[in-house]
PDB file of C-alpha atoms in Angstrom:
ATOM      1  CA  MET A   1      -9.301   8.748  40.199  1.00 40.00           C
ATOM      2  CA  THR A   2      -6.085   9.322  38.315  1.00 41.00           C
ATOM      3  CA  VAL A   3      -3.488  11.630  39.818  1.00 41.00           C
ATOM      4  CA  SER A   4      -0.628  12.875  37.712  1.00 39.00           C
ATOM      5  CA  LYS A   5       2.882  11.935  38.795  1.00 39.00           C
ATOM      6  CA  THR A   6       3.720  15.622  39.158  1.00 39.00           C
ATOM      7  CA  ALA A   7       0.805  16.237  41.504  1.00 39.00           C
ATOM      8  CA  GLU A   8       1.578  13.042  43.393  1.00 38.00           C
ATOM      9  CA  LYS A   9       5.228  14.030  43.909  1.00 38.00           C
ATOM     10  CA  SER A  10       4.484  17.622  44.899  1.00 36.00           C
ATOM     11  CA  SER A  11       2.137  16.460  47.678  1.00 37.00           C
ATOM     12  CA  GLU A  12       4.804  14.279  49.292  1.00 39.00           C
ATOM     13  CA  LYS A  13       6.760  15.478  52.281  1.00 39.00           C
ATOM     14  CA  PRO A  14      10.465  14.712  52.792  1.00 38.00           C
ATOM     15  CA  GLY A  15      10.834  11.533  54.808  1.00 42.00           C
ATOM     16  CA  ASP A  16       7.347  10.311  53.883  1.00 46.00           C
ATOM     17  CA  ALA A  17       7.420   6.554  54.539  1.00 43.00           C
ATOM     18  CA  ALA A  18       5.153   5.930  51.579  1.00 45.00           C
ATOM     19  CA  LYS A  19       7.480   7.730  49.136  1.00 51.00           C
ATOM     20  CA  GLY A  20       9.536   4.622  48.426  1.00 50.00           C
ATOM     21  CA  ARG A  21       6.410   2.601  47.760  1.00 47.00           C
ATOM     22  CA  LYS A  22       5.038   5.297  45.443  1.00 50.00           C
ATOM     23  CA  ASP A  23       8.337   5.445  43.563  1.00 54.00           C
ATOM     24  CA  ALA A  24       8.276   1.654  43.188  1.00 50.00           C
ATOM     25  CA  ALA A  25       4.699   1.797  41.934  1.00 45.00           C
ATOM     26  CA  GLU A  26       5.643   4.486  39.406  1.00 51.00           C
ATOM     27  CA  ALA A  27       8.269   2.149  37.952  1.00 61.00           C
ATOM     28  CA  GLN A  28       5.504  -0.264  36.930  1.00 62.00           C
ATOM     29  CA  PRO A  29       3.750  -0.142  33.542  1.00 73.00           C
ATOM     30  CA  GLU A  30       0.872   2.322  33.417  1.00 81.00           C
ATOM     31  CA  GLY A  31      -2.288   0.921  34.948  1.00 80.00           C
ATOM     32  CA  LEU A  32      -0.607  -1.975  36.746  1.00 89.00           C
ATOM     33  CA  GLN A  33      -1.512  -1.822  40.437  1.00 91.00           C
ATOM     34  CA  LEU A  34       0.756  -3.586  42.932  1.00 90.00           C
ATOM     35  CA  GLY A  35      -1.725  -3.512  45.800  1.00 92.00           C
ATOM     36  CA  GLU A  36      -0.397  -5.224  48.925  1.00 94.00           C
ATOM     37  CA  LEU A  37       2.731  -6.309  47.067  1.00 93.00           C
ATOM     38  CA  SER A  38       4.194  -2.825  47.519  1.00 91.00           C
ATOM     39  CA  GLU A  39       3.881  -3.389  51.288  1.00 93.00           C
ATOM     40  CA  GLN A  40       5.697  -6.746  51.244  1.00 95.00           C
ATOM     41  CA  LEU A  41       9.218  -6.377  52.599  1.00 95.00           C
ATOM     42  CA  GLY A  42      10.516  -9.284  50.524  1.00 95.00           C
ATOM     43  CA  TYR A  43       9.242  -7.729  47.299  1.00 96.00           C
ATOM     44  CA  VAL A  44      10.692  -4.297  48.075  1.00 95.00           C
ATOM     45  CA  LEU A  45      14.036  -5.872  49.101  1.00 95.00           C
ATOM     46  CA  LYS A  46      14.187  -7.803  45.833  1.00 96.00           C
ATOM     47  CA  ARG A  47      13.412  -4.708  43.758  1.00 96.00           C
ATOM     48  CA  ALA A  48      16.114  -2.775  45.624  1.00 96.00           C
ATOM     49  CA  GLN A  49      18.577  -5.644  45.131  1.00 96.00           C
ATOM     50  CA  LEU A  50      17.927  -5.656  41.397  1.00 97.00           C
ATOM     51  CA  LYS A  51      18.580  -1.905  41.166  1.00 97.00           C
ATOM     52  CA  VAL A  52      21.766  -2.183  43.233  1.00 97.00           C
ATOM     53  CA  PHE A  53      23.006  -5.088  41.113  1.00 97.00           C
ATOM     54  CA  GLU A  54      22.215  -3.225  37.866  1.00 97.00           C
ATOM     55  CA  ASN A  55      24.300  -0.293  39.075  1.00 97.00           C
ATOM     56  CA  PHE A  56      27.106  -2.606  40.226  1.00 97.00           C
ATOM     57  CA  LEU A  57      27.226  -4.306  36.821  1.00 97.00           C
ATOM     58  CA  ARG A  58      27.400  -0.920  35.053  1.00 97.00           C
ATOM     59  CA  CYS A  59      30.257   0.151  37.334  1.00 96.00           C
ATOM     60  CA  MET A  60      32.104  -3.139  36.780  1.00 96.00           C
ATOM     61  CA  ALA A  61      31.488  -3.408  33.036  1.00 96.00           C
ATOM     62  CA  SER A  62      35.132  -2.712  32.191  1.00 96.00           C
ATOM     63  CA  LEU A  63      36.263  -5.521  34.524  1.00 97.00           C
ATOM     64  CA  GLN A  64      33.411  -7.897  33.689  1.00 96.00           C
ATOM     65  CA  LEU A  65      32.774  -8.795  37.327  1.00 97.00           C
ATOM     66  CA  THR A  66      29.433  -9.774  38.814  1.00 97.00           C
ATOM     67  CA  PRO A  67      28.577  -9.021  42.448  1.00 97.00           C
ATOM     68  CA  ALA A  68      29.109 -12.699  43.316  1.00 97.00           C
ATOM     69  CA  GLN A  69      32.512 -12.848  41.592  1.00 97.00           C
ATOM     70  CA  PHE A  70      33.597  -9.651  43.342  1.00 98.00           C
ATOM     71  CA  SER A  71      32.486 -11.139  46.668  1.00 97.00           C
ATOM     72  CA  VAL A  72      34.468 -14.317  46.023  1.00 97.00           C
ATOM     73  CA  LEU A  73      37.604 -12.364  45.161  1.00 98.00           C
ATOM     74  CA  LEU A  74      37.216 -10.223  48.298  1.00 98.00           C
ATOM     75  CA  LEU A  75      36.780 -13.260  50.553  1.00 97.00           C
ATOM     76  CA  VAL A  76      39.721 -15.081  48.997  1.00 97.00           C
ATOM     77  CA  GLU A  77      41.875 -11.987  49.519  1.00 97.00           C
ATOM     78  CA  LYS A  78      40.816 -11.573  53.161  1.00 97.00           C
ATOM     79  CA  ASN A  79      40.916 -15.298  54.005  1.00 94.00           C
ATOM     80  CA  PRO A  80      44.057 -16.836  52.516  1.00 86.00           C
ATOM     81  CA  GLY A  81      44.235 -20.597  52.693  1.00 85.00           C
ATOM     82  CA  ARG A  82      40.490 -21.150  53.114  1.00 92.00           C
ATOM     83  CA  ASN A  83      38.867 -23.819  51.008  1.00 91.00           C
ATOM     84  CA  GLN A  84      36.251 -23.396  48.326  1.00 92.00           C
ATOM     85  CA  THR A  85      33.521 -25.017  50.441  1.00 92.00           C
ATOM     86  CA  GLU A  86      33.994 -22.415  53.184  1.00 94.00           C
ATOM     87  CA  ILE A  87      33.908 -19.517  50.721  1.00 96.00           C
ATOM     88  CA  ALA A  88      30.808 -20.859  48.940  1.00 96.00           C
ATOM     89  CA  SER A  89      29.038 -21.524  52.231  1.00 95.00           C
ATOM     90  CA  THR A  90      29.807 -18.041  53.576  1.00 95.00           C
ATOM     91  CA  LEU A  91      28.332 -16.469  50.436  1.00 95.00           C
ATOM     92  CA  GLY A  92      25.383 -18.857  50.255  1.00 94.00           C
ATOM     93  CA  ILE A  93      26.331 -20.102  46.793  1.00 95.00           C
ATOM     94  CA  LEU A  94      25.345 -23.664  45.887  1.00 95.00           C
ATOM     95  CA  ARG A  95      28.225 -25.995  45.097  1.00 90.00           C
ATOM     96  CA  PRO A  96      27.450 -26.522  41.368  1.00 92.00           C
ATOM     97  CA  ASN A  97      27.082 -22.763  40.828  1.00 95.00           C
ATOM     98  CA  PHE A  98      30.253 -22.068  42.776  1.00 96.00           C
ATOM     99  CA  VAL A  99      32.288 -24.594  40.786  1.00 95.00           C
ATOM    100  CA  ALA A 100      31.124 -22.969  37.529  1.00 96.00           C
ATOM    101  CA  MET A 101      32.017 -19.532  38.898  1.00 97.00           C
ATOM    102  CA  LEU A 102      35.476 -20.729  39.932  1.00 96.00           C
ATOM    103  CA  ASP A 103      35.978 -22.260  36.497  1.00 96.00           C
ATOM    104  CA  ASN A 104      35.219 -18.835  35.014  1.00 97.00           C
ATOM    105  CA  LEU A 105      37.513 -16.971  37.422  1.00 97.00           C
ATOM    106  CA  GLU A 106      40.309 -19.488  36.809  1.00 97.00           C
ATOM    107  CA  SER A 107      39.923 -19.274  33.024  1.00 97.00           C
ATOM    108  CA  ARG A 108      40.383 -15.503  33.364  1.00 98.00           C
ATOM    109  CA  ASP A 109      43.468 -16.103  35.530  1.00 98.00           C
ATOM    110  CA  LEU A 110      41.968 -14.260  38.521  1.00 98.00           C
ATOM    111  CA  CYS A 111      42.216 -17.084  41.044  1.00 96.00           C
ATOM    112  CA  ALA A 112      43.539 -20.600  41.359  1.00 95.00           C
ATOM    113  CA  ARG A 113      42.501 -23.737  43.205  1.00 93.00           C
ATOM    114  CA  ILE A 114      45.335 -25.518  44.970  1.00 93.00           C
ATOM    115  CA  ARG A 115      44.950 -28.943  46.508  1.00 90.00           C
ATOM    116  CA  SER A 116      45.045 -28.665  50.286  1.00 84.00           C
ATOM    117  CA  THR A 117      48.021 -30.275  52.025  1.00 85.00           C
ATOM    118  CA  ASN A 118      45.778 -31.090  55.014  1.00 83.00           C
ATOM    119  CA  ASP A 119      42.940 -32.696  53.061  1.00 81.00           C
ATOM    120  CA  ARG A 120      43.642 -33.922  49.529  1.00 80.00           C
ATOM    121  CA  ARG A 121      39.903 -33.858  48.739  1.00 82.00           C
ATOM    122  CA  SER A 122      39.782 -30.132  49.380  1.00 85.00           C
ATOM    123  CA  HIS A 123      41.051 -27.141  47.409  1.00 89.00           C
ATOM    124  CA  ILE A 124      42.160 -23.832  48.837  1.00 92.00           C
ATOM    125  CA  LEU A 125      41.659 -20.693  46.822  1.00 95.00           C
ATOM    126  CA  VAL A 126      44.293 -18.075  46.073  1.00 95.00           C
ATOM    127  CA  LEU A 127      44.292 -14.917  44.021  1.00 97.00           C
ATOM    128  CA  THR A 128      46.694 -14.777  41.118  1.00 97.00           C
ATOM    129  CA  ASP A 129      48.755 -11.643  40.508  1.00 97.00           C
ATOM    130  CA  LYS A 130      46.246 -10.660  37.844  1.00 98.00           C
ATOM    131  CA  GLY A 131      43.404 -11.352  40.298  1.00 98.00           C
ATOM    132  CA  LYS A 132      45.011  -9.067  42.890  1.00 98.00           C
ATOM    133  CA  ALA A 133      45.371  -6.291  40.314  1.00 98.00           C
ATOM    134  CA  VAL A 134      41.789  -6.674  39.080  1.00 98.00           C
ATOM    135  CA  LEU A 135      40.479  -6.727  42.648  1.00 98.00           C
ATOM    136  CA  THR A 136      42.393  -3.544  43.484  1.00 98.00           C
ATOM    137  CA  ARG A 137      40.805  -1.804  40.481  1.00 98.00           C
ATOM    138  CA  ALA A 138      37.388  -3.265  41.325  1.00 98.00           C
ATOM    139  CA  LYS A 139      37.532  -2.003  44.914  1.00 98.00           C
ATOM    140  CA  LYS A 140      38.317   1.496  43.662  1.00 97.00           C
ATOM    141  CA  LEU A 141      35.420   1.397  41.194  1.00 97.00           C
ATOM    142  CA  VAL A 142      33.040   0.103  43.847  1.00 97.00           C
ATOM    143  CA  ALA A 143      34.072   2.816  46.307  1.00 96.00           C
ATOM    144  CA  THR A 144      34.076   5.725  43.875  1.00 96.00           C
ATOM    145  CA  LYS A 145      31.105   4.842  41.677  1.00 95.00           C
ATOM    146  CA  HIS A 146      28.822   2.258  43.260  1.00 96.00           C
ATOM    147  CA  GLU A 147      28.973   2.757  47.024  1.00 95.00           C
ATOM    148  CA  SER A 148      29.342   6.527  46.679  1.00 95.00           C
ATOM    149  CA  ARG A 149      26.078   6.617  44.709  1.00 95.00           C
ATOM    150  CA  LEU A 150      24.326   4.631  47.434  1.00 96.00           C
ATOM    151  CA  ASN A 151      25.811   6.918  50.095  1.00 95.00           C
ATOM    152  CA  GLU A 152      24.643   9.960  48.164  1.00 96.00           C
ATOM    153  CA  LEU A 153      21.137   8.537  47.873  1.00 96.00           C
ATOM    154  CA  LEU A 154      20.779   7.381  51.484  1.00 96.00           C
ATOM    155  CA  GLY A 155      23.091   9.547  53.540  1.00 96.00           C
ATOM    156  CA  GLN A 156      25.563   8.083  56.025  1.00 93.00           C
ATOM    157  CA  SER A 157      23.204   7.576  58.978  1.00 95.00           C
ATOM    158  CA  ASN A 158      20.491   5.926  56.851  1.00 97.00           C
ATOM    159  CA  ARG A 159      23.121   3.750  55.178  1.00 95.00           C
ATOM    160  CA  GLU A 160      24.406   2.545  58.544  1.00 96.00           C
ATOM    161  CA  ALA A 161      20.857   1.966  59.805  1.00 97.00           C
ATOM    162  CA  LEU A 162      19.960   0.004  56.658  1.00 97.00           C
ATOM    163  CA  ILE A 163      23.065  -2.163  56.933  1.00 96.00           C
ATOM    164  CA  GLY A 164      22.184  -2.829  60.574  1.00 97.00           C
ATOM    165  CA  MET A 165      18.595  -3.784  59.749  1.00 96.00           C
ATOM    166  CA  LEU A 166      19.535  -5.985  56.795  1.00 96.00           C
ATOM    167  CA  SER A 167      22.269  -7.678  58.856  1.00 96.00           C
ATOM    168  CA  LYS A 168      19.717  -8.394  61.565  1.00 96.00           C
ATOM    169  CA  ILE A 169      17.410 -10.037  59.026  1.00 95.00           C
ATOM    170  CA  ALA A 170      20.294 -12.027  57.514  1.00 92.00           C
ATOM    171  CA  ASN A 171      21.594 -13.216  60.886  1.00 93.00           C
ATOM    172  CA  GLU A 172      18.432 -13.693  62.925  1.00 95.00           C
ATOM    173  CA  PHE A 173      15.496 -14.368  60.594  1.00 93.00           C
TER     174      PHE A 173
END
């Protein structure tokens, strides 16, 4: 039996746990059934991540920053003198990918690698003046466009609950 999207939506109640799954199913091409996939937490998390990243990239288009690059700049700002291995490890970025990302950030004069005085094999990361300025602008864009949209969608209490649940998965799973 086929139910129109209008009829489907009008029968839903606010807070209906299945609403998110129905919305995800509606995003699929007509006739494509997700079945149990729409119940898989990993699948739903990945779909949500893709949407969040798409919005982030739109918000950061003028600065040409990816979520990973923004994260690196934030960590370098908050952790002066830390080496590139520590930053990459904290973000879960593989060494070859991280080196390529640093090459890109350095070529744009946003950060610099400086040989560590404690360990000549290691490099510490620092933001350049341009990197500090770009990060300041990026933080404002994230707060006013990206995070505010998520807050509007979820509400403050749901946002805090979601962060708590996702942190639990990240730290304990």
